[in-house]
Amino acid sequence: MAVIAALQGKLSTLRQRIIMRGGRRAMAVWLGQLLAIMLAGAIDLTAATPASAQGFTYNQPPVRPKTPRPAENNGQMFVQATEVNYDYNNSRVSAVGNVQMFYNGTNVEADRIVYDQKTKRLQAEGNVRMTDADGRITYANQIDLSDDYRDGFVDSLRVDTADQTRIAASRADRTDGNYNVFQNGVYTACAPCKDNPKKPPLWQVKGARIIHNQTEKMLYFENAQLEFFGVPLAYLPYFSTPDPTVKRKTGFLMPFYTTNTTFGSGFETPFYWALAPDYDLTLSPRYTTKQGLLMQGEFRQRLMDGAYQIRAYGIDQMSQSTFAGQPGDRAFRGGVESKGQFALNDKWVWGWDAVALSDKAFFVDYRLSQYKDAWGSFLTQTTEGVSQLYLTGVGNRSYFDARTIYYLGFAAADIQAQIPVVHPVIDYSNVLDRSILGGEFSYKTNLTSISRQNAAFDPVTTIANTSGLCLSASADPLARMPASCLLRGVPGTYSRLTAEAQWRRSFTDPYGQIWTPFASLRADAIDASISNQPGVSNFLPVGDTQTVRVMPTVGLEYRYPFINVQPWGTTTIEPIAQVIVRPNETYAGKLPNEDAQSMIFDASNLFSVDKFSGYDRAEGGGRANVGIQATTQFDRGGAINVLFGQSYQLFGMNSFAVRDLTNTGVDSGLTTPRSDYVGRVSYSPNSTYKFTTRVRLDQATLDVNRFEAEASANFNRWSVSMIYGNYAAQPDLGFLTRRQGILGTASIKLASNWVVSGGARWDLEASKIDQYIVGAGYVDDCFVLALNYVTAYAYSNYAAAPTLSHSVMLQIGLRTLGMGAVQQTLTGAASGALGQ
């Protein structure tokens, strides 16, 4: 017959069973010892994770009777057992048979629990299971502890933690109240196989001894071996790692290895120093066989309203001659970079990015920082450094952004004096939350101020490219002429302040026609001081220029949707017409163009009032945009949308026919009174498939000037996508021949955890594949494996132009132990990495 006792104060409910002298005191002492063991962590397995000498077994203990009460964290203790006895002669108190004890969120279960007053030892035997308030479960055959909880042992234990790590051992000993030593221990973060719990996990670490230092929160493995599916793959005489409860811990990180022709082999072992809860320091000395010691350091700090970090690098090169004639031809090389972001409130943030280098090739030559991608490998290269200071605010209907920017080019082709310095660029936009004249009123402003030391010319013909006619140093009389070159960057300073107000309102008449009148007024104030460098005056006036440009616009948009409802779906056919009235663009082609150099005319901007991409150009003259749109929604799912139209120059000067410094708008399909035809067809029969085509046809010959087709399919186990592009020659922009290519990607889930993916780009004009990637990956709850083979164009060893490189990258991750990656370049400079 079960005896249930609420032990709080006196043990009055046990008087009938504990009748000998001292019984109540002994039982209270016994329960108090057990309570302290559970709460003080006499065998602290917080850091532990699963294993046993022969591997993991998951035999469950017998099912216990239903507990009388939950283990509430209320200071009360409850005990349930088939029998509770006190042996006065031997001074022992024992609970036998389905023993269950509950206190402050911790439960302990066993077949038998005994407390010996003489030896002051507590023993729990048979199917021992202890669950703490954090959900950590400890299984064992026997627990034996001293009453001060500083010494003891556990036989045949297994621990399952709340973070899904597991540890098993043939025996665990506790000494000095701080050290837990697991004999013949096995550790893993992998869940057991559901179909066969006795099967070895995907990976596990076996150790002759696993020592858990609770003060340091470290796990030390002695004579360890790493096994995959029970097969040993690596032997580690000794290694250590923070226990799984630790998020930040001072110590060495995973080592790093890299090779390159400029510095030879590099070996790096980062040391992480957790200086305080809110800041830390990482020192990463790298020894290179050709150039000596490269020192690296990173300091990070998180404050109440944000965080920042600072990185520093430095090396005294042993072989300066390796970089003879290059920017790295100096004894000392180094750099500093920093970034930070802070919140002023819930709407405003400010921050910075900063890069300062001894020379622009430093990151490239030593494969550092921004030259890396997120994995610490060199698959993705950054070709410029950005230093900026910014302030950003976002409201419900408004946006503000202000920043100053300095770009540092890393490539050999980058001439720093030709790269602009932005000081500053400010954008503000707002949409009023109340109507004006029954319509929506919005306004926006932009302030841009940039400077550049030298002019930047680009060739537009093969002759100019091969003969150097667009180089600043060319003395040829035909050099730097608009017929052979573009002026991409204007030397000197250029500032522009733009303000624009917009209003629009929609009406629907009794016939269902939608009329939308709109109006806008834009003003630009421009201050330019253009240096009279060779060739610049061939493109625009040099010297000081101050002017104001105003562009008022009024227009009307008309839509008349016709709706047809059928049993299979609904079709809407909508003619669209747009008439825009405005004066000619003033100073067209005679002012710098820094932010409107890109111009693509297609169905997406057919009905844009101003089709230029930036503020430095303003579309002028009367224009009409017309088209027809049809949309069908199918009742069983799926939709198709078709848009086809054309743009007409009604009167005034055609802004797109005016050649400016970069020939923006020329070869765009908008230079003639009747534009090219543009169209788009999108079809999505369901959530699985999607097809989209875009086309621009010559208005006179119907030749294809631009065509793109996209198709994608996404299933549960696989997905595929393909893009085909065909673009006519644009000789005025430097594209002398037709371009045509296909980009395809695909992935397939071979099993629940295995994925194979790939992608390729095929240059149809050159009849070759110039870029592709093939990869395979495995991901589950405790293990990550990825292997990729990549070909791509990249800058190597400070080459003047990118070259095609082939790389293989392997990534491996063991949950709670670390993540590493190895990358090898098969052609050109070789590099590799191992890191956390």
PDB file of C-alpha atoms in Angstrom, residues 608-720:
ATOM      1  CA  SER A 608       5.997  55.271 -66.051  1.00  0.00           C
ATOM      2  CA  VAL A 609       5.649  59.038 -66.277  1.00  0.00           C
ATOM      3  CA  ASP A 610       9.457  59.445 -66.224  1.00  0.00           C
ATOM      4  CA  LYS A 611      11.335  56.427 -67.570  1.00  0.00           C
ATOM      5  CA  PHE A 612      14.826  57.565 -66.554  1.00  0.00           C
ATOM      6  CA  SER A 613      16.298  55.638 -63.629  1.00  0.00           C
ATOM      7  CA  GLY A 614      17.695  58.614 -61.707  1.00  0.00           C
ATOM      8  CA  TYR A 615      17.345  62.327 -61.026  1.00  0.00           C
ATOM      9  CA  ASP A 616      20.126  63.602 -63.286  1.00  0.00           C
ATOM     10  CA  ARG A 617      17.895  63.245 -66.350  1.00  0.00           C
ATOM     11  CA  ALA A 618      14.277  64.411 -66.578  1.00  0.00           C
ATOM     12  CA  GLU A 619      12.064  63.125 -69.390  1.00  0.00           C
ATOM     13  CA  GLY A 620      10.482  65.963 -71.338  1.00  0.00           C
ATOM     14  CA  GLY A 621       8.116  66.525 -74.239  1.00  0.00           C
ATOM     15  CA  GLY A 622       4.582  65.306 -74.818  1.00  0.00           C
ATOM     16  CA  ARG A 623       4.145  61.552 -74.770  1.00  0.00           C
ATOM     17  CA  ALA A 624       1.365  58.985 -75.014  1.00  0.00           C
ATOM     18  CA  ASN A 625       1.675  55.476 -73.635  1.00  0.00           C
ATOM     19  CA  VAL A 626      -0.938  52.999 -74.829  1.00  0.00           C
ATOM     20  CA  GLY A 627      -1.480  49.311 -74.327  1.00  0.00           C
ATOM     21  CA  ILE A 628      -3.887  46.560 -73.516  1.00  0.00           C
ATOM     22  CA  GLN A 629      -3.835  44.221 -70.579  1.00  0.00           C
ATOM     23  CA  ALA A 630      -5.738  40.955 -70.212  1.00  0.00           C
ATOM     24  CA  THR A 631      -5.933  38.868 -67.046  1.00  0.00           C
ATOM     25  CA  THR A 632      -7.703  35.560 -66.541  1.00  0.00           C
ATOM     26  CA  GLN A 633      -8.256  33.989 -63.128  1.00  0.00           C
ATOM     27  CA  PHE A 634      -9.215  30.318 -63.297  1.00  0.00           C
ATOM     28  CA  ASP A 635     -11.689  28.977 -60.742  1.00  0.00           C
ATOM     29  CA  ARG A 636      -9.579  25.869 -60.191  1.00  0.00           C
ATOM     30  CA  GLY A 637      -6.480  27.937 -59.580  1.00  0.00           C
ATOM     31  CA  GLY A 638      -3.961  29.625 -61.792  1.00  0.00           C
ATOM     32  CA  ALA A 639      -3.844  32.866 -63.719  1.00  0.00           C
ATOM     33  CA  ILE A 640      -2.507  34.352 -66.933  1.00  0.00           C
ATOM     34  CA  ASN A 641      -1.620  37.985 -67.570  1.00  0.00           C
ATOM     35  CA  VAL A 642      -0.766  39.608 -70.910  1.00  0.00           C
ATOM     36  CA  LEU A 643       0.379  43.174 -71.479  1.00  0.00           C
ATOM     37  CA  PHE A 644       1.280  44.686 -74.861  1.00  0.00           C
ATOM     38  CA  GLY A 645       1.833  48.296 -75.785  1.00  0.00           C
ATOM     39  CA  GLN A 646       3.807  51.111 -77.342  1.00  0.00           C
ATOM     40  CA  SER A 647       4.885  54.638 -76.499  1.00  0.00           C
ATOM     41  CA  TYR A 648       4.538  57.696 -78.780  1.00  0.00           C
ATOM     42  CA  GLN A 649       6.390  60.999 -78.777  1.00  0.00           C
ATOM     43  CA  LEU A 650       3.586  63.532 -79.350  1.00  0.00           C
ATOM     44  CA  PHE A 651       5.430  66.818 -79.488  1.00  0.00           C
ATOM     45  CA  GLY A 652       8.568  68.577 -78.380  1.00  0.00           C
ATOM     46  CA  MET A 653      12.048  67.157 -77.993  1.00  0.00           C
ATOM     47  CA  ASN A 654      12.506  63.433 -77.462  1.00  0.00           C
ATOM     48  CA  SER A 655      14.773  63.179 -74.411  1.00  0.00           C
ATOM     49  CA  PHE A 656      15.798  59.626 -75.284  1.00  0.00           C
ATOM     50  CA  ALA A 657      17.107  60.672 -78.698  1.00  0.00           C
ATOM     51  CA  VAL A 658      19.489  63.216 -77.159  1.00  0.00           C
ATOM     52  CA  ARG A 659      23.017  61.892 -76.694  1.00  0.00           C
ATOM     53  CA  ASP A 660      24.386  62.750 -73.295  1.00  0.00           C
ATOM     54  CA  LEU A 661      27.734  61.857 -71.710  1.00  0.00           C
ATOM     55  CA  THR A 662      26.831  58.152 -71.484  1.00  0.00           C
ATOM     56  CA  ASN A 663      24.354  57.854 -74.388  1.00  0.00           C
ATOM     57  CA  THR A 664      21.584  57.042 -71.920  1.00  0.00           C
ATOM     58  CA  GLY A 665      18.364  56.334 -73.813  1.00  0.00           C
ATOM     59  CA  VAL A 666      20.111  55.720 -77.118  1.00  0.00           C
ATOM     60  CA  ASP A 667      19.486  52.167 -78.386  1.00  0.00           C
ATOM     61  CA  SER A 668      16.673  51.910 -75.810  1.00  0.00           C
ATOM     62  CA  GLY A 669      13.775  51.597 -78.288  1.00  0.00           C
ATOM     63  CA  LEU A 670      12.427  55.056 -77.397  1.00  0.00           C
ATOM     64  CA  THR A 671      14.471  57.230 -79.730  1.00  0.00           C
ATOM     65  CA  THR A 672      11.920  57.274 -82.595  1.00  0.00           C
ATOM     66  CA  PRO A 673       8.478  58.975 -82.556  1.00  0.00           C
ATOM     67  CA  ARG A 674       6.940  55.512 -82.295  1.00  0.00           C
ATOM     68  CA  SER A 675       8.742  53.350 -79.775  1.00  0.00           C
ATOM     69  CA  ASP A 676       9.480  49.677 -80.080  1.00  0.00           C
ATOM     70  CA  TYR A 677       6.654  47.345 -79.111  1.00  0.00           C
ATOM     71  CA  VAL A 678       6.945  45.885 -75.624  1.00  0.00           C
ATOM     72  CA  GLY A 679       5.043  42.960 -74.194  1.00  0.00           C
ATOM     73  CA  ARG A 680       4.856  40.576 -71.290  1.00  0.00           C
ATOM     74  CA  VAL A 681       3.121  37.242 -70.770  1.00  0.00           C
ATOM     75  CA  SER A 682       2.938  35.638 -67.330  1.00  0.00           C
ATOM     76  CA  TYR A 683       1.272  32.291 -66.760  1.00  0.00           C
ATOM     77  CA  SER A 684       0.977  30.418 -63.490  1.00  0.00           C
ATOM     78  CA  PRO A 685      -1.332  27.394 -63.782  1.00  0.00           C
ATOM     79  CA  ASN A 686      -0.867  26.591 -60.082  1.00  0.00           C
ATOM     80  CA  SER A 687       1.568  27.135 -57.243  1.00  0.00           C
ATOM     81  CA  THR A 688       4.035  24.710 -58.861  1.00  0.00           C
ATOM     82  CA  TYR A 689       4.700  26.231 -62.273  1.00  0.00           C
ATOM     83  CA  LYS A 690       5.397  29.779 -63.378  1.00  0.00           C
ATOM     84  CA  PHE A 691       6.234  31.088 -66.863  1.00  0.00           C
ATOM     85  CA  THR A 692       7.113  34.654 -67.838  1.00  0.00           C
ATOM     86  CA  THR A 693       8.282  36.173 -71.119  1.00  0.00           C
ATOM     87  CA  ARG A 694       9.260  39.756 -71.900  1.00  0.00           C
ATOM     88  CA  VAL A 695       9.904  41.093 -75.372  1.00  0.00           C
ATOM     89  CA  ARG A 696      10.807  44.302 -77.183  1.00  0.00           C
ATOM     90  CA  LEU A 697      10.231  44.278 -80.948  1.00  0.00           C
ATOM     91  CA  ASP A 698      11.559  46.796 -83.439  1.00  0.00           C
ATOM     92  CA  GLN A 699       8.697  49.120 -84.369  1.00  0.00           C
ATOM     93  CA  ALA A 700       9.575  49.018 -88.091  1.00  0.00           C
ATOM     94  CA  THR A 701      10.863  45.493 -88.766  1.00  0.00           C
ATOM     95  CA  LEU A 702       9.526  43.576 -85.750  1.00  0.00           C
ATOM     96  CA  ASP A 703      13.045  42.245 -85.211  1.00  0.00           C
ATOM     97  CA  VAL A 704      13.660  41.042 -81.654  1.00  0.00           C
ATOM     98  CA  ASN A 705      15.718  43.684 -79.871  1.00  0.00           C
ATOM     99  CA  ARG A 706      15.269  42.218 -76.431  1.00  0.00           C
ATOM    100  CA  PHE A 707      13.736  38.928 -75.314  1.00  0.00           C
ATOM    101  CA  GLU A 708      13.691  37.164 -71.971  1.00  0.00           C
ATOM    102  CA  ALA A 709      11.912  33.956 -71.006  1.00  0.00           C
ATOM    103  CA  GLU A 710      11.741  32.523 -67.496  1.00  0.00           C
ATOM    104  CA  ALA A 711      10.304  29.228 -66.343  1.00  0.00           C
ATOM    105  CA  SER A 712      10.307  27.646 -62.915  1.00  0.00           C
ATOM    106  CA  ALA A 713       8.785  24.625 -61.224  1.00  0.00           C
ATOM    107  CA  ASN A 714       8.774  23.839 -57.521  1.00  0.00           C
ATOM    108  CA  PHE A 715       7.743  20.451 -56.209  1.00  0.00           C
ATOM    109  CA  ASN A 716       8.063  18.862 -52.806  1.00  0.00           C
ATOM    110  CA  ARG A 717      11.291  17.101 -53.719  1.00  0.00           C
ATOM    111  CA  TRP A 718      12.753  19.087 -56.584  1.00  0.00           C
ATOM    112  CA  SER A 719      12.791  22.468 -58.261  1.00  0.00           C
ATOM    113  CA  VAL A 720      14.112  23.818 -61.547  1.00  0.00           C
TER     114      VAL A 720
END
